[in-house]
PDB file of C-alpha atoms in Angstrom:
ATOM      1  CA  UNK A   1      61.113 112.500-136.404  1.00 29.00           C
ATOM      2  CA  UNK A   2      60.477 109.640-138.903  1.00 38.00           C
ATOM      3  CA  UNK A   3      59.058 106.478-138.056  1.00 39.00           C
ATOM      4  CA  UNK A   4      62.600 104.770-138.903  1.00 37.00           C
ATOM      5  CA  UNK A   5      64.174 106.977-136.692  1.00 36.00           C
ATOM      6  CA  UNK A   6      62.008 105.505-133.629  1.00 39.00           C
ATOM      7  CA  UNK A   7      62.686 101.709-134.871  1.00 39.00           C
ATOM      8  CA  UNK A   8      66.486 103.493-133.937  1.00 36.00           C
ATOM      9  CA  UNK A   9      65.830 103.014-130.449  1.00 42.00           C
ATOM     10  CA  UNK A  10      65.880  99.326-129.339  1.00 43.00           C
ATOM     11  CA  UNK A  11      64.046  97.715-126.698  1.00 50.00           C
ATOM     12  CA  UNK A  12      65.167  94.702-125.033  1.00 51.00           C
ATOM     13  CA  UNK A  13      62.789  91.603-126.277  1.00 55.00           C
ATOM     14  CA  UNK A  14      60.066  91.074-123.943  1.00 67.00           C
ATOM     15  CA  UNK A  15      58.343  87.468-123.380  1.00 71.00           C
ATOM     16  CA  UNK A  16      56.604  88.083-120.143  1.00 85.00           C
ATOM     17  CA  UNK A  17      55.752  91.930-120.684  1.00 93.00           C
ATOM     18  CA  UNK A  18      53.374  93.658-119.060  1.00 96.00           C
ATOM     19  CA  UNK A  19      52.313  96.179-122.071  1.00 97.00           C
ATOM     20  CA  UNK A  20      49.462  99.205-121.582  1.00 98.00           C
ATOM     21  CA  UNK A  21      48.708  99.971-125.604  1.00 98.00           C
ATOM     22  CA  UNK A  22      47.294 104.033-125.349  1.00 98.00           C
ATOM     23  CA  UNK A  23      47.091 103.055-129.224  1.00 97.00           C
ATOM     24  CA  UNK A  24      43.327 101.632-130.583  1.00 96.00           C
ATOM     25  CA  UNK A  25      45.038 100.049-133.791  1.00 96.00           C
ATOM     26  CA  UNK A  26      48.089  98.922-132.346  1.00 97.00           C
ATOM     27  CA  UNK A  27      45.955  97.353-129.258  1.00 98.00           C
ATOM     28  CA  UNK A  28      44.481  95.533-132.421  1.00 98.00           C
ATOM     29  CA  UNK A  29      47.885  94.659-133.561  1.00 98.00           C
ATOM     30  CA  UNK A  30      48.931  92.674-130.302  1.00 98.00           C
ATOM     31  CA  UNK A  31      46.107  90.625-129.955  1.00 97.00           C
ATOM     32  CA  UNK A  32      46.547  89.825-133.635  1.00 97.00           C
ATOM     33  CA  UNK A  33      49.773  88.786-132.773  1.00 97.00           C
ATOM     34  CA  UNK A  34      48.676  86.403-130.101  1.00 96.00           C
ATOM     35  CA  UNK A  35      49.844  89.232-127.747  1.00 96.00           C
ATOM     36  CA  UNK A  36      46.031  89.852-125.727  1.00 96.00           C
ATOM     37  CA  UNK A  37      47.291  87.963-122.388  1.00 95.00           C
ATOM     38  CA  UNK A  38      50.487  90.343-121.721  1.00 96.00           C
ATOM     39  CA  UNK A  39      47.632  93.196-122.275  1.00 97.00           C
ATOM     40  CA  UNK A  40      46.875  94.630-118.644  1.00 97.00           C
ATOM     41  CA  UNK A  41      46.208  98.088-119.693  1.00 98.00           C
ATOM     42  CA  UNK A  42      43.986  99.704-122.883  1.00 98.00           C
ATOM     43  CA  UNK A  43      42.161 102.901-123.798  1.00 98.00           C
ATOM     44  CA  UNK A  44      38.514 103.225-123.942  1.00 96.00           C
ATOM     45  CA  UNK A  45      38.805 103.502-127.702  1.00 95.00           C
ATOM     46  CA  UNK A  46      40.374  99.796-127.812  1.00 97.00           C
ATOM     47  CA  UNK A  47      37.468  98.436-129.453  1.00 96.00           C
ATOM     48  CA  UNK A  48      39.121  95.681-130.985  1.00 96.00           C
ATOM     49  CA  UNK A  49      39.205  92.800-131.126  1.00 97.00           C
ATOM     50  CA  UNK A  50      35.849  92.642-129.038  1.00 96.00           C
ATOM     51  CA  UNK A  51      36.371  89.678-127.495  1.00 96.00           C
ATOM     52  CA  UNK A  52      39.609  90.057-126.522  1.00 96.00           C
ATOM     53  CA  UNK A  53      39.827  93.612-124.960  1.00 97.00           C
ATOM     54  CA  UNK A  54      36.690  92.833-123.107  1.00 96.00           C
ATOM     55  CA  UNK A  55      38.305  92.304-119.912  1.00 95.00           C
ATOM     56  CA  UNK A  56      41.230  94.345-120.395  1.00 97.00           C
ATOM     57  CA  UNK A  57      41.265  96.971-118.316  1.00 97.00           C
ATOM     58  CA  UNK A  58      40.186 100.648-119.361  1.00 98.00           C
ATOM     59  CA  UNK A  59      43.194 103.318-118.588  1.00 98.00           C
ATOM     60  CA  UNK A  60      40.712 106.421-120.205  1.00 96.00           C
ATOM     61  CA  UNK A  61      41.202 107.663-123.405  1.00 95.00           C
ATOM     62  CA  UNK A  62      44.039 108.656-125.929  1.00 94.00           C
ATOM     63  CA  UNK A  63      44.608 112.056-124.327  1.00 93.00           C
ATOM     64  CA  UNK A  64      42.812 111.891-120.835  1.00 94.00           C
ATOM     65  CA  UNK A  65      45.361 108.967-119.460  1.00 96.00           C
ATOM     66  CA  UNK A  66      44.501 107.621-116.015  1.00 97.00           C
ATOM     67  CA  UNK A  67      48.165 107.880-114.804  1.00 97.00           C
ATOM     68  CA  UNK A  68      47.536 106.413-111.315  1.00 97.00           C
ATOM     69  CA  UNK A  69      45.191 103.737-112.446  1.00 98.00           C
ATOM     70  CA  UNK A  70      48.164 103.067-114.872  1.00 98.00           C
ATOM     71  CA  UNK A  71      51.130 102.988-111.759  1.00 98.00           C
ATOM     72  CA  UNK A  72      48.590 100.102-110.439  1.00 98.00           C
ATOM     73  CA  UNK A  73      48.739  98.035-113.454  1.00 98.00           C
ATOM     74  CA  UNK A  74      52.509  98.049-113.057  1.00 97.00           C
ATOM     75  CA  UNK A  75      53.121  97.586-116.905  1.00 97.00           C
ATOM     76  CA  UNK A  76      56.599  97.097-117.733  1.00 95.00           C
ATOM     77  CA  UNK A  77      56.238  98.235-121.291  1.00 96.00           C
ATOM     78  CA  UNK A  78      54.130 101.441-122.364  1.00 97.00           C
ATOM     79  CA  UNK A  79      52.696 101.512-126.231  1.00 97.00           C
ATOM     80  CA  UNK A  80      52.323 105.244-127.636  1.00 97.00           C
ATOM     81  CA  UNK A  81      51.807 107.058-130.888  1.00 95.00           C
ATOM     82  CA  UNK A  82      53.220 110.472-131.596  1.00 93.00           C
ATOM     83  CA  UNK A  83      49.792 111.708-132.982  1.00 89.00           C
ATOM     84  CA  UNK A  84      47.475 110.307-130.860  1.00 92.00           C
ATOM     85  CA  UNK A  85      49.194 110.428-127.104  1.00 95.00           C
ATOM     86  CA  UNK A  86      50.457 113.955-125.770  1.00 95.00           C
ATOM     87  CA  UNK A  87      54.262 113.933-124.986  1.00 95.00           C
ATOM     88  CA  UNK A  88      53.578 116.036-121.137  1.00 96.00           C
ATOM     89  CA  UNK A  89      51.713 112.699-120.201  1.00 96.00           C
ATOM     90  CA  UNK A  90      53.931 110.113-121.518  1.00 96.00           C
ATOM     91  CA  UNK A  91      56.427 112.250-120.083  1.00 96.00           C
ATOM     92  CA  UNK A  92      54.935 111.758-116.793  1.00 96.00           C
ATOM     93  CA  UNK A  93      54.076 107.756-117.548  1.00 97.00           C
ATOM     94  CA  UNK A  94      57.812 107.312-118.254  1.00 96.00           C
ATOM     95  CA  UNK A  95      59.001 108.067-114.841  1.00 96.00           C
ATOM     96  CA  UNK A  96      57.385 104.672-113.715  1.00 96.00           C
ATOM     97  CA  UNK A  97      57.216 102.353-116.774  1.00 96.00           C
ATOM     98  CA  UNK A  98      60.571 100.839-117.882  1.00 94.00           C
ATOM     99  CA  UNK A  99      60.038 100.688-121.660  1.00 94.00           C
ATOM    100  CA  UNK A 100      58.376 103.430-123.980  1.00 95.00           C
ATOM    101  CA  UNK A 101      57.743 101.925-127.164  1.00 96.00           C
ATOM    102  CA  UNK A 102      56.900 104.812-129.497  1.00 95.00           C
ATOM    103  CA  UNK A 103      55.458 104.664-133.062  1.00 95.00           C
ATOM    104  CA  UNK A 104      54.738 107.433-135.792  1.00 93.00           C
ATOM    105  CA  UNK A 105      53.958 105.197-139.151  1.00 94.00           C
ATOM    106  CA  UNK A 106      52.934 108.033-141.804  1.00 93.00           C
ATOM    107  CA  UNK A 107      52.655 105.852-144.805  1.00 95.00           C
ATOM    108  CA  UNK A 108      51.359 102.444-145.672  1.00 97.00           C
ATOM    109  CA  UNK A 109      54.773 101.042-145.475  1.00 96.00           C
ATOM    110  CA  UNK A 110      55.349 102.091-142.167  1.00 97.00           C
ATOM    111  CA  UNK A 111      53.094  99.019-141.236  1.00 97.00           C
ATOM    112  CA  UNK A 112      56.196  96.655-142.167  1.00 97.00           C
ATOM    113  CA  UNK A 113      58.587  98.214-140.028  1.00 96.00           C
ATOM    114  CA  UNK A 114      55.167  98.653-137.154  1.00 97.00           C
ATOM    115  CA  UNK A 115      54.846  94.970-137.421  1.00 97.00           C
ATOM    116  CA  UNK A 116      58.061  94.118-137.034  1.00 96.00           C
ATOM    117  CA  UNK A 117      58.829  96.183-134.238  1.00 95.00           C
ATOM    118  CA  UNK A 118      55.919  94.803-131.848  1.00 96.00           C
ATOM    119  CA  UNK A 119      56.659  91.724-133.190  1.00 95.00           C
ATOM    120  CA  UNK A 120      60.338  91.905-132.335  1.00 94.00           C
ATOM    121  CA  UNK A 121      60.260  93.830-128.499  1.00 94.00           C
ATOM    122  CA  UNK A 122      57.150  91.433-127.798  1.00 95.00           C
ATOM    123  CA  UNK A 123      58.529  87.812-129.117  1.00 93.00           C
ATOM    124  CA  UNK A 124      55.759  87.461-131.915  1.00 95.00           C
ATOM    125  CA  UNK A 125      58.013  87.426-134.624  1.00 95.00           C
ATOM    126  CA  UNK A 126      56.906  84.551-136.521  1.00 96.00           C
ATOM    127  CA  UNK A 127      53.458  85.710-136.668  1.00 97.00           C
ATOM    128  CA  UNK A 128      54.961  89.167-137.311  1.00 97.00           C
ATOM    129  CA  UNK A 129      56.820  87.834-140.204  1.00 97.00           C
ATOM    130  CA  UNK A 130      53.612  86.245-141.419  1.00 97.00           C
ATOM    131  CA  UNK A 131      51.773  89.290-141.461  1.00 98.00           C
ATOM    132  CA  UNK A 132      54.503  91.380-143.555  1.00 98.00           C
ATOM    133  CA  UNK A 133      54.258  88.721-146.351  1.00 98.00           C
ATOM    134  CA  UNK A 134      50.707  88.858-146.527  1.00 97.00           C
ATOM    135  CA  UNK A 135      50.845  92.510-146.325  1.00 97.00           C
ATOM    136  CA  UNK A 136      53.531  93.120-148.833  1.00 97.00           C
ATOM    137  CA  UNK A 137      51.504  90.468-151.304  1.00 97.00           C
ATOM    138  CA  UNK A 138      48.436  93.043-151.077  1.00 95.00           C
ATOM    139  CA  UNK A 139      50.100  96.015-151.284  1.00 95.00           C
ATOM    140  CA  UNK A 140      52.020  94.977-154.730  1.00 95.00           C
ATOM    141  CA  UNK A 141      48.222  94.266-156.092  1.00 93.00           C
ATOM    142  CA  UNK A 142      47.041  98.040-156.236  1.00 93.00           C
ATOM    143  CA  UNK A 143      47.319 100.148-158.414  1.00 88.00           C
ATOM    144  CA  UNK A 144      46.164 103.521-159.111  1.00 87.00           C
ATOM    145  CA  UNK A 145      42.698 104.406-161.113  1.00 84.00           C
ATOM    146  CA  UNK A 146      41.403 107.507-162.564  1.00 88.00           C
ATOM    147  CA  UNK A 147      42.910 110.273-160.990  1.00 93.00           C
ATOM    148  CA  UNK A 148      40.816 112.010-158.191  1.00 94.00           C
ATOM    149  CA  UNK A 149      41.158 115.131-155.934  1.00 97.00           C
ATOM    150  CA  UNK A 150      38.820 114.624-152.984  1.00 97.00           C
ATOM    151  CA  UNK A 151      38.264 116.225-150.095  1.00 98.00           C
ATOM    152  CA  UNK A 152      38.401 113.977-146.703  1.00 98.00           C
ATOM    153  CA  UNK A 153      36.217 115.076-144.085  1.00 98.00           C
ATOM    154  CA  UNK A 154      36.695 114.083-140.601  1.00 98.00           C
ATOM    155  CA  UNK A 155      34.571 116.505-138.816  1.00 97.00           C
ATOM    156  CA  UNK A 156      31.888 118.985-138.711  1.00 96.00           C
ATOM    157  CA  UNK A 157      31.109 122.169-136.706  1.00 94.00           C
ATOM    158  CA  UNK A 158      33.958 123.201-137.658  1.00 96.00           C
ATOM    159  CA  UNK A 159      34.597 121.362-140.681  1.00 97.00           C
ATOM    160  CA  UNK A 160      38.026 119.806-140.665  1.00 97.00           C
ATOM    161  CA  UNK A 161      40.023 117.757-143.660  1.00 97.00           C
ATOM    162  CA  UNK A 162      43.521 116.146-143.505  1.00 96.00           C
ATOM    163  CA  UNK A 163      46.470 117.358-145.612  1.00 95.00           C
ATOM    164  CA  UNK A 164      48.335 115.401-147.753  1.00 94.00           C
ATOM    165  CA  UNK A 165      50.834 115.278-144.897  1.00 92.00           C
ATOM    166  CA  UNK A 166      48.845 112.309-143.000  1.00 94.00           C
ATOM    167  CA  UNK A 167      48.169 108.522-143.270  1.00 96.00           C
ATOM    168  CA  UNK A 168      45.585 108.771-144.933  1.00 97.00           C
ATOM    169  CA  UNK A 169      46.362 111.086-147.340  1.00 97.00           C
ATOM    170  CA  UNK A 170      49.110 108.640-148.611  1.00 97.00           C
ATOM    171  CA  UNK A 171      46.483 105.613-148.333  1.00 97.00           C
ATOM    172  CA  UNK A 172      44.718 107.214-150.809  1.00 97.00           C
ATOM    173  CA  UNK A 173      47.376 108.172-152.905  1.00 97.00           C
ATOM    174  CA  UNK A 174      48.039 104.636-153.669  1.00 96.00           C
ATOM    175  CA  UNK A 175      44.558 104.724-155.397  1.00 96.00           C
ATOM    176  CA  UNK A 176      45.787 107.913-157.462  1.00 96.00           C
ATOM    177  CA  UNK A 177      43.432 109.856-155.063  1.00 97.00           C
ATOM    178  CA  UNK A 178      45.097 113.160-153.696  1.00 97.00           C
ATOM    179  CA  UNK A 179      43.957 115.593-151.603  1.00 96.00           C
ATOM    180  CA  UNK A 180      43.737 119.558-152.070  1.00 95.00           C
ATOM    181  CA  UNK A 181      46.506 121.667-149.799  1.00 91.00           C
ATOM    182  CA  UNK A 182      43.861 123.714-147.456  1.00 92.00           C
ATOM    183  CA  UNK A 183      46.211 125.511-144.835  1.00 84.00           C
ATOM    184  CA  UNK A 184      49.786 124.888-143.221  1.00 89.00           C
ATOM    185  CA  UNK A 185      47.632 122.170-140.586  1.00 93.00           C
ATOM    186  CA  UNK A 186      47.905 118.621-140.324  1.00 91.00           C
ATOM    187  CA  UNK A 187      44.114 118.580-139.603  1.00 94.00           C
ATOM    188  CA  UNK A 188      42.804 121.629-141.122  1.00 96.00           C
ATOM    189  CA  UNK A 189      39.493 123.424-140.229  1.00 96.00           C
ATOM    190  CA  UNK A 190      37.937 124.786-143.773  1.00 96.00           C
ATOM    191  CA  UNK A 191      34.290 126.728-144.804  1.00 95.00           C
ATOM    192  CA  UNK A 192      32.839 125.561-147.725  1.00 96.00           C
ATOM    193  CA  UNK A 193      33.090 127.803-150.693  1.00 95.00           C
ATOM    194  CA  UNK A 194      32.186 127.310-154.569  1.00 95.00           C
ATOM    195  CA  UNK A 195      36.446 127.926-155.389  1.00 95.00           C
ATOM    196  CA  UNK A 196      37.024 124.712-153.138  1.00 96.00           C
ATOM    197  CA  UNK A 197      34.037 122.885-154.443  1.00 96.00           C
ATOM    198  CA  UNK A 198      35.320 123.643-157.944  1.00 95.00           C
ATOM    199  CA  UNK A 199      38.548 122.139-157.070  1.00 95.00           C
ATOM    200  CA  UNK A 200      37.946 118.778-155.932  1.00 97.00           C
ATOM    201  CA  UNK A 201      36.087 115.542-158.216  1.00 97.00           C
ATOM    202  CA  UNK A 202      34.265 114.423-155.265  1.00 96.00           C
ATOM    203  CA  UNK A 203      34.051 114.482-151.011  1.00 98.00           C
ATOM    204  CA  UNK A 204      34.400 111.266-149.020  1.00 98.00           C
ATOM    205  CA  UNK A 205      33.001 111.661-144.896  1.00 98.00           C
ATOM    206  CA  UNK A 206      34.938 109.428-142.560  1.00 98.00           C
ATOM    207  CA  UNK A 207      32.570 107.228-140.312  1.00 96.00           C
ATOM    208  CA  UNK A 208      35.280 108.385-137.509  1.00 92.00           C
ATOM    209  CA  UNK A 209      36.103 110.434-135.719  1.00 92.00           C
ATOM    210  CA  UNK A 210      32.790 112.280-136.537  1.00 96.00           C
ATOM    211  CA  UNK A 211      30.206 109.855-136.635  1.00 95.00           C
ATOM    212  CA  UNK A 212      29.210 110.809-140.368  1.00 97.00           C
ATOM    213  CA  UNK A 213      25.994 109.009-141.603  1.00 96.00           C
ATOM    214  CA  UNK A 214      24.108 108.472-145.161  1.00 96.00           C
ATOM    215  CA  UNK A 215      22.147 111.492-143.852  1.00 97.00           C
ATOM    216  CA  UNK A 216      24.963 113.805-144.153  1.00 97.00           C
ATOM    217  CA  UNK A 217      25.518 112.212-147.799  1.00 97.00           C
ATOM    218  CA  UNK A 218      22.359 113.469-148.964  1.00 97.00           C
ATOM    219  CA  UNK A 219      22.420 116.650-147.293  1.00 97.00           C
ATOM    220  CA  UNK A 220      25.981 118.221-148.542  1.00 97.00           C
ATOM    221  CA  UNK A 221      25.493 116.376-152.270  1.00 97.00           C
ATOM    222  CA  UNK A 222      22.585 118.739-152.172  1.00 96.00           C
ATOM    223  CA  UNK A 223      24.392 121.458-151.049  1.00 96.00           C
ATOM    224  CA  UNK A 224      27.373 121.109-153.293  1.00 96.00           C
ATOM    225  CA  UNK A 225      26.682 118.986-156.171  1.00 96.00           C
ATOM    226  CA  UNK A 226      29.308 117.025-156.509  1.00 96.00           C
ATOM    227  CA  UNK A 227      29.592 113.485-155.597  1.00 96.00           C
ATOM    228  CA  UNK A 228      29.465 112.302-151.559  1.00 97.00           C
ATOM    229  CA  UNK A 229      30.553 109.215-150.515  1.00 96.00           C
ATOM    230  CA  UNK A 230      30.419 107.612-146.427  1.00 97.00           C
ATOM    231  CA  UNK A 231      33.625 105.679-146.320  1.00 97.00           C
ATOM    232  CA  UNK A 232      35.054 103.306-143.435  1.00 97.00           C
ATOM    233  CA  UNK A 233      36.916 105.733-141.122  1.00 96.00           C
ATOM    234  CA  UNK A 234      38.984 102.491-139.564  1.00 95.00           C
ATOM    235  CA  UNK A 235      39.794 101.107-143.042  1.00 96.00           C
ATOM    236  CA  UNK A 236      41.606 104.405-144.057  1.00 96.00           C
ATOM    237  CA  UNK A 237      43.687 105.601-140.962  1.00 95.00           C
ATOM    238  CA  UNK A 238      44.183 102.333-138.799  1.00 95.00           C
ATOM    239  CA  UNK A 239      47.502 101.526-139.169  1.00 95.00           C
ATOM    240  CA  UNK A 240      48.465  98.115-138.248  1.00 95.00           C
ATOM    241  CA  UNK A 241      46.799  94.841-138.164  1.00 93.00           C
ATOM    242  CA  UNK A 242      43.815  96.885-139.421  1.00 95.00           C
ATOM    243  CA  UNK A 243      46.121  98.392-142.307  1.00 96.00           C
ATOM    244  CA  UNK A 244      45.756  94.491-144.465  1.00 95.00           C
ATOM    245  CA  UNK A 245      41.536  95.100-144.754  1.00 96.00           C
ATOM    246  CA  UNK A 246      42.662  98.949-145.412  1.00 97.00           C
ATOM    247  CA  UNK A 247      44.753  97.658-148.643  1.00 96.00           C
ATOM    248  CA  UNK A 248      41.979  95.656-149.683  1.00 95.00           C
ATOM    249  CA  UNK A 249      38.924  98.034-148.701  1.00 96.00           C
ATOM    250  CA  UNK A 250      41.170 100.584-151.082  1.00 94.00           C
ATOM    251  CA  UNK A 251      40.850  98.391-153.978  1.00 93.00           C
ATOM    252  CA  UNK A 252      37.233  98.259-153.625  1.00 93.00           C
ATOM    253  CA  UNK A 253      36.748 101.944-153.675  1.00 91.00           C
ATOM    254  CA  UNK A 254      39.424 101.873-156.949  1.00 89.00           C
ATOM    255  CA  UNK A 255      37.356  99.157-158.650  1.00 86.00           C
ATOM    256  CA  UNK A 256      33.869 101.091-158.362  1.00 83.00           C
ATOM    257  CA  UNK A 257      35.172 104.321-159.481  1.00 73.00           C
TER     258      UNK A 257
END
């Protein structure tokens, strides 16, 4: 299923919703949208904006839902995302809550057609509208450098990449960055080996989900000897409000290359 498909299924606009967001960037998104009031319901990982999810309440995490705390909170629209929310839970979540609104965006233009959905189901769209021109503005600025394979680490013990089959993949692909096919996975686990090290121009570790440091910088440019870079987990895979500092945050990495 593609993210247009979803924007298929209409929901009925929504001034005085009640909305649970299971989504960290798309919690984001609605208080970006002036949308953090009609918020009774986040996850754990909603970590932004700080001062607005503050006193939201917590609902667990992406994958461990509190489903009764959730029945409490008596939210009349639910917020999921195909990759981070598991379908036997939203299943169950959907036998209470009115409105499902799912999302899948896979590609930096998904964030349009993101922002115009919340901004459409939740009555936001001028500042919705706003957003897309802004967006659309920055997008039309970049432009792809020196070509690059590199290899985007989001874990370790076991070591796991992305394929090119991801967000992030085609963030960096804007930047003429691609990344090397390691398995038939979305997320694939890989050992390092000197054939794989041959094959890519340089490694980039994601500050999330893995809490990569400068320490594990030095360690594997050591190990491999090819350029290591620590690069802003959030700025690459947050899709959404988060998505207009991802655009820009790409340029930077293009312009230092």
């Amino acid at each position: 299923m593609t993210f247009t498909d979803i924007l298929g299924q209409h929901h009925a606009a929504a001034p005085s919703a009640r909305i649970v967001s299971l989504v960290p960037s798309i919690t984001e998104l609605l208080c970006d949208l002036g949308l953090a009031p009609q918020l009774v319901g986040r996850t754990g990982f909603c970590i932004h904006p700080a001062d607005e999810v503050r006193d939201i309440p917590k609902v667990g995490g992406t994958k461990d839902v509190n489903i009764e705390k959730i029945r409490k909170l008596a939210p009349t629209h639910l917020v999921v995302n195909i990759d981070e929310n598991e379908k036997p839970t939203v299943d169950k979540l959907a036998e209470f809550v009115p409105n499902i609104v799912v999302t899948h965006p896979i590609e930096p233009r998904d964030n349009l057609a993101l922002v115009q959905l919340m901004g459409g189901v939740f009555c936001a769209q001028e500042r919705a509208d706003a957003w897309c021109r802004e967006f659309e503005s920055e997008l039309a600025q970049v432009h792809a450098g020196r070509p690059q394979r590199v290899l985007y680490c989001i874990w370790k013990d076991p070591w796991m990449t992305v394929s090119r089959d991801t967000y992030i993949a085609r963030m960096l692909a804007l930047i003429g960055w691609s990344i090397p096919e390691i398995g038939d996975a979305r997320y694939p686990s890989f050992q390092w080996s000197d054939a794989l090290v041959r094959d890519v121009d340089r490694v980039l570790l994601s500050s999330e989900p893995y809490r990569f440091t400068e320490e594990h910088v030095d360690a594997l440019e050591r190990q491999i000897g090819k350029p290591v870079q620590l690069v802003d987990g959030e700025m690459m895979s947050w899709y959404g409000s988060r998505a207009l500092q991802g655009i820009r945050y790409l340029k930077g990495l293009a312009a230092a290359d």
